[in-house]
Short mmCIF file of C-alpha atoms in Angstrom, two decimals:
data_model
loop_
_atom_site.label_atom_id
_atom_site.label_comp_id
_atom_site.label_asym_id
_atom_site.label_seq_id
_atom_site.Cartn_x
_atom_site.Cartn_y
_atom_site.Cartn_z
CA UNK A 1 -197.76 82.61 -65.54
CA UNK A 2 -199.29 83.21 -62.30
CA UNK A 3 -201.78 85.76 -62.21
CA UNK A 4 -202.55 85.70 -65.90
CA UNK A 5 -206.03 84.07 -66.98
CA UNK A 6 -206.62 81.16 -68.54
CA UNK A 7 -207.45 82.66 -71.75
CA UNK A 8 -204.51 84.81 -71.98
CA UNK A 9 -202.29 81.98 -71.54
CA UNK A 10 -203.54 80.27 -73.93
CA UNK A 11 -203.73 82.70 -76.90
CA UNK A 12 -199.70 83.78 -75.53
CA UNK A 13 -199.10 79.98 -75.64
CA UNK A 14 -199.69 80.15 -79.34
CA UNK A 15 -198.00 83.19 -79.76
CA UNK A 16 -194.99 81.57 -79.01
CA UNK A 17 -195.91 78.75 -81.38
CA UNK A 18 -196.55 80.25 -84.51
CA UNK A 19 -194.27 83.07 -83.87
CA UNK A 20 -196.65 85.98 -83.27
CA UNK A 21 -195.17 88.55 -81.89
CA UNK A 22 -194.02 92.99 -81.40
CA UNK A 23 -190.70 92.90 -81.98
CA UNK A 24 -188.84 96.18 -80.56
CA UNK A 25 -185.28 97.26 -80.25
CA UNK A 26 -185.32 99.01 -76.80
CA UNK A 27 -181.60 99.84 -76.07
CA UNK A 28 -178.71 100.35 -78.27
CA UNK A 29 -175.61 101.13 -77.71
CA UNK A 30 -172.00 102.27 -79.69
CA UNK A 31 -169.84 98.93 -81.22
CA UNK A 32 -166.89 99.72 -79.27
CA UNK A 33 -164.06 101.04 -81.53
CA UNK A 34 -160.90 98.80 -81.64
CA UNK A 35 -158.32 98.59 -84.00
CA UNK A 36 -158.86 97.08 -87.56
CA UNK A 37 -156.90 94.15 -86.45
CA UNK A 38 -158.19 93.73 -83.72
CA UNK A 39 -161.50 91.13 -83.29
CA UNK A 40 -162.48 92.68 -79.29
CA UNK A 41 -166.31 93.90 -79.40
CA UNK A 42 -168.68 94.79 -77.00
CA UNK A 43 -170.45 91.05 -76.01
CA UNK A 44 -173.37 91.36 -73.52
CA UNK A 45 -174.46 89.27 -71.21
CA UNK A 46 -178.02 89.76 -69.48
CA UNK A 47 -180.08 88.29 -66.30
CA UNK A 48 -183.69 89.00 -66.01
CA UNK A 49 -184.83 88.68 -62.29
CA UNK A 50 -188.82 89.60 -61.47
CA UNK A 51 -189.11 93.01 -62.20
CA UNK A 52 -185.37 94.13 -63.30
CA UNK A 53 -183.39 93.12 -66.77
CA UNK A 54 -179.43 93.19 -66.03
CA UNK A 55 -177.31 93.79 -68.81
CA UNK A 56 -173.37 94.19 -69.01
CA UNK A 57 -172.07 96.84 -71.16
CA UNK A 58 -168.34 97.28 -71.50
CA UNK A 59 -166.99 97.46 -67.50
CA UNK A 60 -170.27 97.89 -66.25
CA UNK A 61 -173.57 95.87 -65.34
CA UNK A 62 -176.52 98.05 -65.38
CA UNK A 63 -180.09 97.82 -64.16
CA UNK A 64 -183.36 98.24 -66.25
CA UNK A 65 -186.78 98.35 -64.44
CA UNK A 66 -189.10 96.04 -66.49
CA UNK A 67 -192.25 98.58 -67.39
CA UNK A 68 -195.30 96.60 -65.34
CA UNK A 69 -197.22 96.81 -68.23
CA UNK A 70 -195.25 94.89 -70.24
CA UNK A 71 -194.21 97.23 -72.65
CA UNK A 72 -190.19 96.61 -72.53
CA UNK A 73 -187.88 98.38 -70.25
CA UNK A 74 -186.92 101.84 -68.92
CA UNK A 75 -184.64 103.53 -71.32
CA UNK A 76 -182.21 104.76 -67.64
CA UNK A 77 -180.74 102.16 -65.89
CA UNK A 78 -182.06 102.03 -62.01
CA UNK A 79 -178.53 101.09 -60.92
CA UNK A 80 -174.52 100.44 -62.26
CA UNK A 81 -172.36 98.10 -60.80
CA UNK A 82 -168.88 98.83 -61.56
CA UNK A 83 -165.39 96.96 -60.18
CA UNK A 84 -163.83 95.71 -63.15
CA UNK A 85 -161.06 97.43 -65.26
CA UNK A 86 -162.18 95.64 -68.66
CA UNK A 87 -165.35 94.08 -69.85
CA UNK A 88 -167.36 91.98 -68.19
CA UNK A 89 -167.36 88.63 -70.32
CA UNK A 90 -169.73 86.95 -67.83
CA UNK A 91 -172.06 87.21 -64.78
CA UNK A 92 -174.76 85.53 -62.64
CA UNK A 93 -177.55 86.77 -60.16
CA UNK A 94 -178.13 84.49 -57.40
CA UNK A 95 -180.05 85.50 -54.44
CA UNK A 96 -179.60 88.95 -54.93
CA UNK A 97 -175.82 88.62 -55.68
CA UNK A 98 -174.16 89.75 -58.72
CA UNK A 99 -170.89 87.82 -59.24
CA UNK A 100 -168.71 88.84 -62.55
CA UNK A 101 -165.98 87.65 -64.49
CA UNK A 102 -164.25 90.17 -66.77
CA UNK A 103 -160.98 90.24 -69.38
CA UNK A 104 -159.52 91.75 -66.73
CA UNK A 105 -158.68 88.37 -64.90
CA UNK A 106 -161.31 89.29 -61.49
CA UNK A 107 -164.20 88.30 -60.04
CA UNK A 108 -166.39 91.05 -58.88
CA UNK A 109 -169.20 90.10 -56.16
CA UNK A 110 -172.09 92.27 -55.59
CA UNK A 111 -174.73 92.43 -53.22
CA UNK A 112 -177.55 94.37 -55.68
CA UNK A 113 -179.84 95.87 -52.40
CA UNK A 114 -176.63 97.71 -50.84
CA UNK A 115 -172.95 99.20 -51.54
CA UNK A 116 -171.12 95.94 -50.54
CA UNK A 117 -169.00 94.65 -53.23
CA UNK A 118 -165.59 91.82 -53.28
CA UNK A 119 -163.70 92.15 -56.02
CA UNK A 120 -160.18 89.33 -56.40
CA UNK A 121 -157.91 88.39 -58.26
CA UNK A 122 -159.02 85.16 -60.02
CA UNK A 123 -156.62 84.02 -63.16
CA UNK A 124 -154.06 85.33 -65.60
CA UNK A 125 -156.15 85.92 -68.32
CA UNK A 126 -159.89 87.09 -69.12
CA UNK A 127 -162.38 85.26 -66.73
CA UNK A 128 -164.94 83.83 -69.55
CA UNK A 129 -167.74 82.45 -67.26
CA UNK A 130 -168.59 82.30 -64.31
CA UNK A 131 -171.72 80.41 -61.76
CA UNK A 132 -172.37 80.93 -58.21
CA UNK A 133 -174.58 78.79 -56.10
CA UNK A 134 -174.38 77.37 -51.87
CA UNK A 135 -170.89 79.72 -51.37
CA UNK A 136 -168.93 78.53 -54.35
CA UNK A 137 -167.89 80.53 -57.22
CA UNK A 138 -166.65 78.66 -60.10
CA UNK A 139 -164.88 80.66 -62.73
CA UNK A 140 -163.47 79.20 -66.36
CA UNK A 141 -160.94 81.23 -68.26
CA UNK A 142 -158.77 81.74 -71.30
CA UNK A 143 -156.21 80.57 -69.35
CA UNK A 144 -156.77 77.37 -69.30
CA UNK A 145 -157.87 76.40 -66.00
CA UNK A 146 -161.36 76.19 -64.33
CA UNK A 147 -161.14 77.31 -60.20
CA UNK A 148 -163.15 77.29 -57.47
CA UNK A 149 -163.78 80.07 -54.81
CA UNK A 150 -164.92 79.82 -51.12
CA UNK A 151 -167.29 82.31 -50.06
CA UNK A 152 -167.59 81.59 -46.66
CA UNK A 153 -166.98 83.85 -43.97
CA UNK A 154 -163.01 84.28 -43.58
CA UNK A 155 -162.43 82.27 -46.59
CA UNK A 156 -163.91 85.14 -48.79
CA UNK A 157 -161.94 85.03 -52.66
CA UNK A 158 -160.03 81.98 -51.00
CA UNK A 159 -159.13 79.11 -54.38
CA UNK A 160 -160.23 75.93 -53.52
CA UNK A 161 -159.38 74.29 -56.49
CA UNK A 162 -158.00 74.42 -60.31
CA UNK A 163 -158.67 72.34 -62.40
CA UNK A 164 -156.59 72.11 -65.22
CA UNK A 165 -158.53 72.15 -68.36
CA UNK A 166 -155.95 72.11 -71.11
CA UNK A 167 -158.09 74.02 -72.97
CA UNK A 168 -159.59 77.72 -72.74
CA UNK A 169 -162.72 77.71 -70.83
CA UNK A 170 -165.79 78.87 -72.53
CA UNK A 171 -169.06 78.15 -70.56
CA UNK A 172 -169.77 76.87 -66.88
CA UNK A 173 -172.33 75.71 -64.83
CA UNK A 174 -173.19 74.21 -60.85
CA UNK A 175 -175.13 71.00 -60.87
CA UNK A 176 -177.97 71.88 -59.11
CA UNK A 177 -177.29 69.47 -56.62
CA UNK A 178 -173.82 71.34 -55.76
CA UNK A 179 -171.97 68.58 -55.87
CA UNK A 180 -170.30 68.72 -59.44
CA UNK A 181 -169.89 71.26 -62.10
CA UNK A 182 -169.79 71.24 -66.05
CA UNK A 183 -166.86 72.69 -68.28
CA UNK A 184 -167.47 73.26 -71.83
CA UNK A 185 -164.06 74.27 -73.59
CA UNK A 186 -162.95 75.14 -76.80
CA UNK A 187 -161.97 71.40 -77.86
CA UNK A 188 -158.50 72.37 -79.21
CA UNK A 189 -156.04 70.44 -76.81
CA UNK A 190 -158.19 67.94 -75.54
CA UNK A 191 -160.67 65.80 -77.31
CA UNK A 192 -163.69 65.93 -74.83
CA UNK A 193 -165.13 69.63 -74.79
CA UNK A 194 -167.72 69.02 -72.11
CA UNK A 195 -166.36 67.47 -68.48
CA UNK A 196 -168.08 67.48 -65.22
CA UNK A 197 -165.51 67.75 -61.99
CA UNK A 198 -166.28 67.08 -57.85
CA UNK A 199 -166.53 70.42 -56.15
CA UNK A 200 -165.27 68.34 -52.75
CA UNK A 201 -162.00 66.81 -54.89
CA UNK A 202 -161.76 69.08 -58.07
CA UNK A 203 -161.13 65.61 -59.63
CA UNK A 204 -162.66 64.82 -62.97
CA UNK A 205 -165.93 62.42 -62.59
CA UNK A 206 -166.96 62.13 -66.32
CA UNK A 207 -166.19 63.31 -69.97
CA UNK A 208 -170.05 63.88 -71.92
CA UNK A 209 -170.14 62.41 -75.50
CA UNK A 210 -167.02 60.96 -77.96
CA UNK A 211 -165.91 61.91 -81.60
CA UNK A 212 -166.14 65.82 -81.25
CA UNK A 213 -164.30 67.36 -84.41
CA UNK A 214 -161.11 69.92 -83.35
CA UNK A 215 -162.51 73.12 -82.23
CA UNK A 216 -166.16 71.65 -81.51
CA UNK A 217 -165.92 74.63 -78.43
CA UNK A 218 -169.08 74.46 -76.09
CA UNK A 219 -170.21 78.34 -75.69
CA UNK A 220 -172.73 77.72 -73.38
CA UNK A 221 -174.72 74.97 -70.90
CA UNK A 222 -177.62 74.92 -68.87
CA UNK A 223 -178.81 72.52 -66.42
CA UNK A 224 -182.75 72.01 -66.36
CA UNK A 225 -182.33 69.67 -63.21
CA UNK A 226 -179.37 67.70 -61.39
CA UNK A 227 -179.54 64.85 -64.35
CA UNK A 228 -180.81 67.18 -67.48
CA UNK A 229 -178.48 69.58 -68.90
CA UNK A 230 -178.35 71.40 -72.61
CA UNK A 231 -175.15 72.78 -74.46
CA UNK A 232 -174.89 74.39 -77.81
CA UNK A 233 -171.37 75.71 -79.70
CA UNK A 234 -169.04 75.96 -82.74
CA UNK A 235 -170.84 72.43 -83.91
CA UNK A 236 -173.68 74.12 -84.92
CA UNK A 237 -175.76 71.68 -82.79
CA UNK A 238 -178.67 71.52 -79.47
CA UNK A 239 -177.50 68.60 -77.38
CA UNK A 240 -179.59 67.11 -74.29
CA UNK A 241 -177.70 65.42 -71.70
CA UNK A 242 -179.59 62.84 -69.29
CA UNK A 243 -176.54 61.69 -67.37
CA UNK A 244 -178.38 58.67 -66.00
CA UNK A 245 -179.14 56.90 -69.18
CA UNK A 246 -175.45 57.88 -70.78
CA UNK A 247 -172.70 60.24 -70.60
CA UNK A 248 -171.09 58.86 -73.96
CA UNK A 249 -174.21 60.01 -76.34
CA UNK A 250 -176.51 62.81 -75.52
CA UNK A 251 -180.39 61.46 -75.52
CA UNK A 252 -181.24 64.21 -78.40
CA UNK A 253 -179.90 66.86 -80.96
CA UNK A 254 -180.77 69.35 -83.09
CA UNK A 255 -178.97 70.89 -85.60
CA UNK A 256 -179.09 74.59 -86.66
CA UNK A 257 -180.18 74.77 -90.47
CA UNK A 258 -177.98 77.38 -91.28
CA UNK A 259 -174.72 75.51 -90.24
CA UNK A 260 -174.45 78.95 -87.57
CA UNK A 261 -172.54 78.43 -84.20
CA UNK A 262 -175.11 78.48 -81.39
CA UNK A 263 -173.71 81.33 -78.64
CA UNK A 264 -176.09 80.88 -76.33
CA UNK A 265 -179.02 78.77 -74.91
CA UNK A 266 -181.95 78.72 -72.72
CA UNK A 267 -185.17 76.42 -71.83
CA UNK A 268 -188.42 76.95 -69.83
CA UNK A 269 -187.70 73.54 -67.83
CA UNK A 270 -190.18 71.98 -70.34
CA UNK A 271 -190.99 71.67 -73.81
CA UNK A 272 -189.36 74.74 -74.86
CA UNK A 273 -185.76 75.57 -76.05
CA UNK A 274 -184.41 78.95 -77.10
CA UNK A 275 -180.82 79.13 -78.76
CA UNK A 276 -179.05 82.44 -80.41
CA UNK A 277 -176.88 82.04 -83.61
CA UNK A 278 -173.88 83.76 -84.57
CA UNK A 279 -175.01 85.35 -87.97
CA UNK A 280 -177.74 88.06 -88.48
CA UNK A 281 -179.19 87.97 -84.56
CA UNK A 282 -180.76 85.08 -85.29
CA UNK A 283 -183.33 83.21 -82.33
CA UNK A 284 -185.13 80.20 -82.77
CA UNK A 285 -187.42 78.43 -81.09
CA UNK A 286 -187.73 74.69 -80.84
CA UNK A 287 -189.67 71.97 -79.16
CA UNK A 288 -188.31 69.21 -77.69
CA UNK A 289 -191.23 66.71 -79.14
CA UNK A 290 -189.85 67.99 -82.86
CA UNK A 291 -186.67 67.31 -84.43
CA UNK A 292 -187.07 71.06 -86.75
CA UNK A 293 -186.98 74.42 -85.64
CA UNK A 294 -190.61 75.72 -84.69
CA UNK A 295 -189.58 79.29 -85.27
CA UNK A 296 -187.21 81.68 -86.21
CA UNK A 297 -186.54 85.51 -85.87
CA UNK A 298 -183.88 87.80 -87.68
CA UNK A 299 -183.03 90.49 -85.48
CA UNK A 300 -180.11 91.98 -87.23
CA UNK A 301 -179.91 93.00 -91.14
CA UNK A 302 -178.23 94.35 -93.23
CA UNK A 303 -175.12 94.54 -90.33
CA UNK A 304 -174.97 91.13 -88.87
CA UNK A 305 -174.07 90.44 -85.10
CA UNK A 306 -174.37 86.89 -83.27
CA UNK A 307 -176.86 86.84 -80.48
CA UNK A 308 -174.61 86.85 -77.30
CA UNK A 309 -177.31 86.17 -74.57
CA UNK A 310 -181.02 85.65 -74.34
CA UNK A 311 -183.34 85.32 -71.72
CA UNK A 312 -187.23 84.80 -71.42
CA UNK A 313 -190.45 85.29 -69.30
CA UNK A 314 -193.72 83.88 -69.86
CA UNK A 315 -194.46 86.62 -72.65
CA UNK A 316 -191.55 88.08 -73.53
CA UNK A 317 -187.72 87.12 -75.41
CA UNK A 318 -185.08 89.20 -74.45
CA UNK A 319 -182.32 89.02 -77.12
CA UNK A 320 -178.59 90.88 -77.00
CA UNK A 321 -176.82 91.33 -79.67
CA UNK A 322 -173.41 93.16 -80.45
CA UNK A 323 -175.35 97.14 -80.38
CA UNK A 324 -178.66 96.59 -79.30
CA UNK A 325 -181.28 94.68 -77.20
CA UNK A 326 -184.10 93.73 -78.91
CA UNK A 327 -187.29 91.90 -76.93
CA UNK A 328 -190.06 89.90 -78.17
CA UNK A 329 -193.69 90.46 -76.82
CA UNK A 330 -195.94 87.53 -77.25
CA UNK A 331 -199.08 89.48 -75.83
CA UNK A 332 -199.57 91.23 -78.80
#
């Protein structure tokens, strides 16, 4: 919000609020065409870093220059990073590194200001997350393991540990204090879908919340700080961790109205929470001081398409769904 007067913020502040907003579809892009049978699409995952949006489409991960006046994006992509052989499920952008998972089973690390690029081996099925922080690369898969990966010089692509998750691995995420990481799984062979394991041991340290029903799968978690830390999933439910007060009951919920599966989930740090359902690209917005949804958008009609990734600024929602990316502007 820096640089942005007073005023301004305040009239984009209740923007957000009551939902006032130019909605645009500024990419789109072919379904990829499988096999009747088959239930592969094309899922996107984005990263929005100052002035570029990253967004994965099929194999590659492709660059978008923000337009400065905030009117969306730049239809050509600035730059591609290629490396993998099938889709990229996942991928993070840390300090000017791109690191990848893809169905492929590899990891793909790139530095985005140059032409160096690891790619290596990592499991025996499709790597569905990834995080990167302080050297380490943890990666979860279908395979049913969670691993970490030195990145220090002469241990480059080198396992450090698996962890064996009994369960396929669909989210992942580095404590910001690098000392632990969070699995969310699909909840199908074991009971707890959300554990947190030592980086230094790979050992298990604690199992978040009791009673999940069978396939209660976490699709994605966020940490706000080392102690904070959001998931969403196949429960149709927002939960908020505080790991000091309790790791057996989450300190609040919120349940999606429509009895959707939440794919994916984002805050600002404070009052805010964005989360993406499954059916008809739809995002709401929610504050933490209210137990209902403050707002809600339908990106995608008649053709519905779960919301695979979202991402914000201080004025605009970036949304990706299965053909298209749709933003937000809360200037208008």
């Amino acid at each position: 919000a820096a640089g942005i007067p007073v005023k301004e913020r305040v009239k984009v502040s209740q923007n957000w609020r009551h939902g006032r907003c130019r909605r645009e579809t500024v990419l789109k892009w072919k379904r990829k065409q499988v096999a009747p049978s088959s239930s592969a699409c094309l899922m996107p995952w984005m990263e929005l870093d100052g002035e570029y949006l990253y967004l994965s489409q099929a194999e590659n991960i492709q660059a978008y220059q923000l337009c400065p006046d905030g009117t969306g994006l730049q239809r050509h992509p600035q730059a591609i990073f290629s490396g993998h052989q099938e889709d990229v499920c996942r991928f993070v952008l840390v300090n000017s590194h791109i690191v990848s998972g893809g169905g492929d089973g590899n990891i793909v690390l790139h530095k985005i200001h140059g032409s160096y690029s690891i790619k290596f081996s990592a499991h025996e099925q499709e790597v569905n997350c990834v995080d990167f922080q302080g050297g380490l690369i943890v990666s979860g898969s279908r395979d049913r393991t969670a691993k970490v990966w030195s990145l220090s010089a002469g241990r480059v692509g080198q396992c450090l540990h698996t962890v064996q998750t009994e369960d396929r691995v669909w989210s992942i995420a580095i404590s910001p204090l690098l000392s632990s990481f969070v699995t969310g799984t699909a909840c199908c062979g074991h009971t707890s879908p959300l554990r947190i394991w030592d980086f230094e041991s790979g050992q298990l340290l604690t199992c978040l919340g009791t009673d999940f029903h069978r396939g209660a799968g976490v699709l994605d978690v966020f940490y706000e700080t080392p102690s904070l830390l959001l998931s969403c999933g196949y429960d149709t439910y927002i939960r908020y961790w505080d790991i000091r007060t309790s790791t057996r009951k989450c300190v609040r919920e919120w349940e999606e109205p429509h009895d959707s599966a939440l794919y994916c989930i984002r805050s600002d740090g404070n009052h805010m929470i964005a989360s993406g359902s499954s059916y008809y690209g739809v995002v709401r917005l929610w504050d933490k001081r209210q137990t209902r949804c403050l707002q809600s958008f339908h990106l995608s009609s008649p053709t519905s398409s779960p919301v695979y990734c979202l991402r914000f600024s201080t004025t605009h929602l970036y949304a990706a769904l299965a053909s298209a990316l749709h933003v937000l502007d809360f200037t208008a």
